[in-house]
Coordinates of C-alpha atoms in Angstrom, one line a residue:
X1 CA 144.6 68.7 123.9
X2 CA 143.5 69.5 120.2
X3 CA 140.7 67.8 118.8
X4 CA 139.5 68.0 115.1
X5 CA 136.6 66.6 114.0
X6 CA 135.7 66.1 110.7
X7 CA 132.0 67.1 109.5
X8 CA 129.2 69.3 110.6
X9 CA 126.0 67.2 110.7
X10 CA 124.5 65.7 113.8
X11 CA 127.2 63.4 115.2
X12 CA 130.2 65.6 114.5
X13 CA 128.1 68.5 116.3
X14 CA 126.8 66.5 119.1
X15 CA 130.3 65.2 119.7
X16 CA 132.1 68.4 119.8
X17 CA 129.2 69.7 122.6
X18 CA 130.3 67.3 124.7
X19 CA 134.1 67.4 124.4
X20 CA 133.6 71.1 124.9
X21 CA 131.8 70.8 128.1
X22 CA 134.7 68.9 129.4
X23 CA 136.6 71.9 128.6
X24 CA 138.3 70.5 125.4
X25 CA 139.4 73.0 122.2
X26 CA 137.3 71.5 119.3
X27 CA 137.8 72.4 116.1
X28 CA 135.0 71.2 113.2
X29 CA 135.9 70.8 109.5
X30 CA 132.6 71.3 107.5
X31 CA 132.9 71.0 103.7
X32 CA 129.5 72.7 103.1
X33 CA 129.2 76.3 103.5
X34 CA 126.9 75.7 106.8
X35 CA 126.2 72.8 109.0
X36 CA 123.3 70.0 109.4
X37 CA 122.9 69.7 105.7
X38 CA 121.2 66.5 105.7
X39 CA 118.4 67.9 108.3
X40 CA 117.9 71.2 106.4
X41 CA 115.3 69.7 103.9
X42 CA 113.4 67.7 106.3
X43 CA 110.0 68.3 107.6
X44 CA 109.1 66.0 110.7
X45 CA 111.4 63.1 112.1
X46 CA 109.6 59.6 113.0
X47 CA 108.1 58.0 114.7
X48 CA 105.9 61.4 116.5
X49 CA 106.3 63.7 114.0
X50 CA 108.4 66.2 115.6
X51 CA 109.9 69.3 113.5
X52 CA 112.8 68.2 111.9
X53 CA 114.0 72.0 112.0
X54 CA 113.7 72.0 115.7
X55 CA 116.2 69.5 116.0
X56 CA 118.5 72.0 113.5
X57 CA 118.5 74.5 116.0
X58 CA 118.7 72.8 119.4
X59 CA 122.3 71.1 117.6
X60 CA 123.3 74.6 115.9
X61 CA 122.9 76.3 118.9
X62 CA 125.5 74.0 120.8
X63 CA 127.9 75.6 118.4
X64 CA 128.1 78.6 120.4
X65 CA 130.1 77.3 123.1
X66 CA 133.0 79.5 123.0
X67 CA 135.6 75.9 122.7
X68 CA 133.9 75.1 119.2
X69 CA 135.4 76.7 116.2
X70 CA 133.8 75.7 113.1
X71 CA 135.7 75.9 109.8
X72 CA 133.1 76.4 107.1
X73 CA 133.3 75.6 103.1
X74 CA 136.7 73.7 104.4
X75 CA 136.6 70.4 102.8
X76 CA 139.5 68.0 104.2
X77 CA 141.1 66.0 101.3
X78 CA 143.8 64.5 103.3
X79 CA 144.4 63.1 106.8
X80 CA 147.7 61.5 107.7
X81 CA 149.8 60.3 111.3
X82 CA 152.8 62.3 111.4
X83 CA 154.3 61.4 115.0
X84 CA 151.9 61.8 117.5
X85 CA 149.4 63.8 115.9
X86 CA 147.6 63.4 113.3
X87 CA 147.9 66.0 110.2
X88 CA 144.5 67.4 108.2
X89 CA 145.2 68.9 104.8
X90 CA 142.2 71.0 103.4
X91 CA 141.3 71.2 99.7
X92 CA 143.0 74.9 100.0
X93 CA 146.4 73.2 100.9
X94 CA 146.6 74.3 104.2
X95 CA 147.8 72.0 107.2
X96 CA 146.2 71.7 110.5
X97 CA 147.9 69.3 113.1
X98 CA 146.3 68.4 116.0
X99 CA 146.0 65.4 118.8
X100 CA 143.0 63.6 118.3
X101 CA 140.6 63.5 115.2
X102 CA 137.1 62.2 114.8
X103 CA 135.8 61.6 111.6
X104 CA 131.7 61.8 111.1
X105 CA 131.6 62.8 107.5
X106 CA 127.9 61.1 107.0
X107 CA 126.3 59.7 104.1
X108 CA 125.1 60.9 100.7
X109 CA 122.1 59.6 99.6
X110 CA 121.8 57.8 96.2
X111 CA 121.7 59.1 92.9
X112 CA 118.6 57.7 91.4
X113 CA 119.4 58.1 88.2
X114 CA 121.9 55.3 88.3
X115 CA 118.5 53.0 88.1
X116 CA 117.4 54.5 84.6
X117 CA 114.2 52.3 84.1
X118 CA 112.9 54.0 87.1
X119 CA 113.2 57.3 85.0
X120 CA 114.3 59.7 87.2
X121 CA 115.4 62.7 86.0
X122 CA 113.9 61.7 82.4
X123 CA 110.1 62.1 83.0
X124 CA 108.8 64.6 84.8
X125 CA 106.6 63.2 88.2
X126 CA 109.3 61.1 89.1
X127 CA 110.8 62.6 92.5
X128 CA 113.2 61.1 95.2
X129 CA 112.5 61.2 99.0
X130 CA 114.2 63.6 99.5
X131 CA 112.2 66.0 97.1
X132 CA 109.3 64.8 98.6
X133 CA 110.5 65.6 102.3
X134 CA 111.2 69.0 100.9
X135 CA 107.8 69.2 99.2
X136 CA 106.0 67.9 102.8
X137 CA 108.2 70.9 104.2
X138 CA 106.9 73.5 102.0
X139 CA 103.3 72.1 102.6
X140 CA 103.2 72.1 98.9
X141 CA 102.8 68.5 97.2
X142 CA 101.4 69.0 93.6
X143 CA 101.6 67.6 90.2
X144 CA 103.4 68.0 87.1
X145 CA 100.9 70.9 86.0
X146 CA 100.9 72.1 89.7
X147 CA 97.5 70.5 90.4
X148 CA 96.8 68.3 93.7
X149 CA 97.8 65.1 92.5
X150 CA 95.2 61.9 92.1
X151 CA 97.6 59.4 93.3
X152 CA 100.5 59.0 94.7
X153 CA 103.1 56.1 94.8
X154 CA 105.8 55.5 97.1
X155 CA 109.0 52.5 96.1
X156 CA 111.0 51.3 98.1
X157 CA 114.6 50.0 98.4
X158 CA 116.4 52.4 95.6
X159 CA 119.4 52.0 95.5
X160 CA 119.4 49.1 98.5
X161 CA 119.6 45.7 98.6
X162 CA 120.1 46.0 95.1
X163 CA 122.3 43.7 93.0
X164 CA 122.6 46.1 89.9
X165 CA 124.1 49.0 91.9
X166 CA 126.4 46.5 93.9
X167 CA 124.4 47.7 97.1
X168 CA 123.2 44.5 99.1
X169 CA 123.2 46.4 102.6
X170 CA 120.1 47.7 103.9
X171 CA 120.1 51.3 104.5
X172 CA 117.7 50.7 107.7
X173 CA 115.7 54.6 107.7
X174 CA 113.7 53.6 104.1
X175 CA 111.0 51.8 105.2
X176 CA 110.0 53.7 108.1
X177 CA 110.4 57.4 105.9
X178 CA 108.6 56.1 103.6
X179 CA 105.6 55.1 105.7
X180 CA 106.1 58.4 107.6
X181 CA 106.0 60.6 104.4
X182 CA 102.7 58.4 103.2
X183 CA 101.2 59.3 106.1
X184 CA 102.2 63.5 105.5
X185 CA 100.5 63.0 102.4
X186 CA 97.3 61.6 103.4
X187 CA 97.0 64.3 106.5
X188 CA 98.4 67.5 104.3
X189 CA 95.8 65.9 101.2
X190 CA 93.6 63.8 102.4
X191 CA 91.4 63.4 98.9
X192 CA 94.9 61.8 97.6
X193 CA 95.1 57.9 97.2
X194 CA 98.5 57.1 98.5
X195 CA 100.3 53.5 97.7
X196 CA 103.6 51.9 98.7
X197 CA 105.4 49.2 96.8
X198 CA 108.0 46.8 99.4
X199 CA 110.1 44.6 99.4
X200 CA 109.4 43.4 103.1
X201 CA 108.9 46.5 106.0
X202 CA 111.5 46.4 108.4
X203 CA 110.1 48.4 111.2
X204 CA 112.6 48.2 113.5
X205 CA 112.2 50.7 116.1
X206 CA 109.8 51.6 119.4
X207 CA 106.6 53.2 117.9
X208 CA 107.5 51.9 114.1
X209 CA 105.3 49.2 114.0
X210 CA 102.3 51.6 115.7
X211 CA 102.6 53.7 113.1
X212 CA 102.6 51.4 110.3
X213 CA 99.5 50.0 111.1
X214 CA 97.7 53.5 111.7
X215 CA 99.3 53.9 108.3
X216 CA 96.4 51.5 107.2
X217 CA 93.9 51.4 109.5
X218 CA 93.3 55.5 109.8
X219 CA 94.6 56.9 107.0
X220 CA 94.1 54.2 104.2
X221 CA 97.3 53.6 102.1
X222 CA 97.8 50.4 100.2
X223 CA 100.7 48.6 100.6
X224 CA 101.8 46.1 97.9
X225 CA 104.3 43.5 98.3
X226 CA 106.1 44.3 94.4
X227 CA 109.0 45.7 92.7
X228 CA 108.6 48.6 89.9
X229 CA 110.3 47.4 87.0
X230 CA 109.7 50.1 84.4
X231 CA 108.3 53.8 85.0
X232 CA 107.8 56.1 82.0
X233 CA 105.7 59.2 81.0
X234 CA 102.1 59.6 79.3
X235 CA 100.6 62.3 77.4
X236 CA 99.4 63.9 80.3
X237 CA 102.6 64.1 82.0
X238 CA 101.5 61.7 84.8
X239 CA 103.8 58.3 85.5
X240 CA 102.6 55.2 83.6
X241 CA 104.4 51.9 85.8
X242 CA 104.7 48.0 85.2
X243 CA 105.6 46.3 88.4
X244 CA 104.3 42.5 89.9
X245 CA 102.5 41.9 92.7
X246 CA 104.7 39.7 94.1
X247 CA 102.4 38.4 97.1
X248 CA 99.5 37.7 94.1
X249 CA 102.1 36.2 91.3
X250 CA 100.8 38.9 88.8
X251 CA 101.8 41.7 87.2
X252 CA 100.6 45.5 87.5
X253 CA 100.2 48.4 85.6
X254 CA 98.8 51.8 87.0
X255 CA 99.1 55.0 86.3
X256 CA 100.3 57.5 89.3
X257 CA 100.1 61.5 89.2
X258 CA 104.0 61.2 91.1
X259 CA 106.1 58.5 92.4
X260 CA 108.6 58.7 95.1
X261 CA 111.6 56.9 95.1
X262 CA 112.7 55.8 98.4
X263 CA 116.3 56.3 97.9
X264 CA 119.4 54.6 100.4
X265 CA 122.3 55.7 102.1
X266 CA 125.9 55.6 100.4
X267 CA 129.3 56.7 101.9
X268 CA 129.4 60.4 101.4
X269 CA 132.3 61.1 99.2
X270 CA 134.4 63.2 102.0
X271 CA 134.2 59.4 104.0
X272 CA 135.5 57.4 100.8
X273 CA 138.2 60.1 100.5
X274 CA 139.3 59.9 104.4
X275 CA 139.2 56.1 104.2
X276 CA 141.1 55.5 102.1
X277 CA 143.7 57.7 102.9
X278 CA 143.8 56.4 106.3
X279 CA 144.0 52.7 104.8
X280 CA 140.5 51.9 106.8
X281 CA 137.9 51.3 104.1
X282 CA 135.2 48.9 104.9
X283 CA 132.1 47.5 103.2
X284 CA 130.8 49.8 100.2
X285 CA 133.5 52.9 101.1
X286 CA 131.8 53.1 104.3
X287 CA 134.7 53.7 107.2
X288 CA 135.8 50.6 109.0
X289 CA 136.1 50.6 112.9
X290 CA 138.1 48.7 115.3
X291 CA 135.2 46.0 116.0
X292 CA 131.1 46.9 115.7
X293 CA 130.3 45.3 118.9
X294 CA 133.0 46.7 121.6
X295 CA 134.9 49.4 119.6
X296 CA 132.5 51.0 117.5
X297 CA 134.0 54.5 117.8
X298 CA 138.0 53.1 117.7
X299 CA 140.2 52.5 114.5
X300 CA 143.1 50.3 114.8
X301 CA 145.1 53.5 114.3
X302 CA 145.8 55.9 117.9
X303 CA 143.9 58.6 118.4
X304 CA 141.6 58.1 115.4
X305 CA 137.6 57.9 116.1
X306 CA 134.5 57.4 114.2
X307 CA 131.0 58.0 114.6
X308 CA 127.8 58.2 112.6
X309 CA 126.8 56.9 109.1
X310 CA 130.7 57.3 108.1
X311 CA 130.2 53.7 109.2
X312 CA 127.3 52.4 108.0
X313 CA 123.0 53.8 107.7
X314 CA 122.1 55.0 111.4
X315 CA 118.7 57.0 112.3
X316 CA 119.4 60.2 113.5
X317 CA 118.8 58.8 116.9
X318 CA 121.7 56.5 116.5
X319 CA 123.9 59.0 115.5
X320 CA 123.5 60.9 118.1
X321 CA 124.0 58.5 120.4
X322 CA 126.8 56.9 118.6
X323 CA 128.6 60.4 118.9
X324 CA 128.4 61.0 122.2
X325 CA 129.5 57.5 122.8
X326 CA 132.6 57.9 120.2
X327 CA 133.4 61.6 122.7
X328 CA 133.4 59.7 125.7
X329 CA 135.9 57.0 123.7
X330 CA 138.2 59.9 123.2
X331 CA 138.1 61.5 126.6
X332 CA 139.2 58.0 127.9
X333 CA 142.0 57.8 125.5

């Protein structure tokens, strides 16, 4: 049996480790020119704080198993039934049948500069989270001149539960990122007044809740109930911000050395592509399975699986386990 699966990242990997154990030839389509993209930029997972790059190579080194063949810089454009099998076309032309197919083509994360009074990518000092997990990473969080920054503010919910960009889901890893990356700050500069604007904190998870209140209690940051409804540059080059406290009933105006958007998960263009050509497009371009409580990992159509945040926001920790639960799907097929 021939077994395609369709992206690099954690799922696809973790999947195509276990069919290959099981002594099934696995073939992975990446369209990047190496694997684990989404991890490559981040600096400790949550809730303990573990290297996020350790994680990158415990999953690339289940790659060497002599069954995996990964297809680098091969972006799949198409993805038809033709018989029993099931036909991949890549963005070179070429045609690769084979018997089974996962898809776990992932997420993207938002553009922020679809939310223009937030000013991203106008003013300098305006960063997304993932700039600032890249920053953490480096060990190097300054401001616009390069000097250790004052003050800095974290908002939530970019890009999520958001009427203007038509995303009302919640992308489920925000909240606790954000907390985690506030904390980052405050251990890496601990002179640096750190405050987080929320909707409500969804800390969903074993040890979440913990950390959000060590978040206050030992290392200080203020949380404010409040949206940010204009951010703009001053003179200095730090971020001037109106917002409301919305606990209070007033509004707020402070002025931040940097502010971090907290930006959301959206269907990564390779999933809207692969749904729709498949007919299975769910909620927001996101991939649509068989049914989320007892066939997660299924399609209606044979011999077509999904796994990972093709489907919806997941936690790493999801995803992995969603993977090896959509590999065991397929072995039972």
């Amino acid at each position: 049996m021939k077994v395609a699966i369709i992206g690099a990242g954690p799922a696809g990997i973790e999947a195509a480790s276990l069919l290959a154990t099981q002594g099934i030839d696995v073939t992975l389509f990446e369209q990047e020119s190496s694997p684990l993209c989404n991890i490559a930029d981040k600096a400790f997972l949550f809730p303990d704080f573990s290297e996020a790059e350790q994680l990158a190579v415990t999953l690339a080194a289940k790659l060497r198993h002599p069954s995996i063949h990964v297809e680098a810089a091969t972006p799949v454009d198409n993805l038809e039934q033709e018989g029993s099998q099931w036909v991949l076309t890549t963005r070179q032309g070429q045609r690769h049948p084979f018997d089974r197919v996962l898809v776990a083509t992932g997420y993207t994360p938002f553009d922020a500069r679809r939310k223009e009074e937030l000013g991203y990518g106008i003013y300098p000092g305006i960063h997304t989270s993932i700039e600032m997990e890249r920053m953490l990473k480096e060990r190097r969080v300054v401001n616009t001149v390069g000097d250790t920054p004052r003050r800095i503010t974290f908002l939530q919910c970019v890009g999520s539960r958001d009427e203007k960009t038509g995303n009302h889901y919640c992308s489920k890893i925000c909240c606790v990122t954000a907390v985690k990356q506030a904390i980052e700050v405050r251990r890496l500069l601990p002179q640096t007044e750190v405050t987080l604007f929320y909707m409500d904190l969804r800390m969903w998870g074993q040890g979440f809740e913990e950390m959000y209140r060590r978040a206050q209690e030992e290392y200080h940051i203020q949380f404010v109930r409040g949206r940010i409804s204009e951010a703009s540059s001053t003179f200095d080059g730090r971020v001037q911000i109106k917002a409301e406290d919305t606990l209070m009933g007033l509004p707020l105006k402070m002025t931040t050395d940097l502010l971090v958007l907290m930006v959301g998960m959206e269907a990564s263009q390779g999933t809207r592509t692969l749904a729709k050509a498949c007919g299975q497009c769910g909620d927001y371009g996101f991939f649509k399975s068989l049914d989320p409580q007892l066939d997660d990992n299924l399609t209606p159509l044979p011999h077509l699986y999904v796994a990972g945040t093709c489907k919806r926001p997941m936690s790493i920790n999801d995803t992995l386990n969603d993977a090896r639960s959509a590999a065991w799907r397929l072995l039972q097929d």
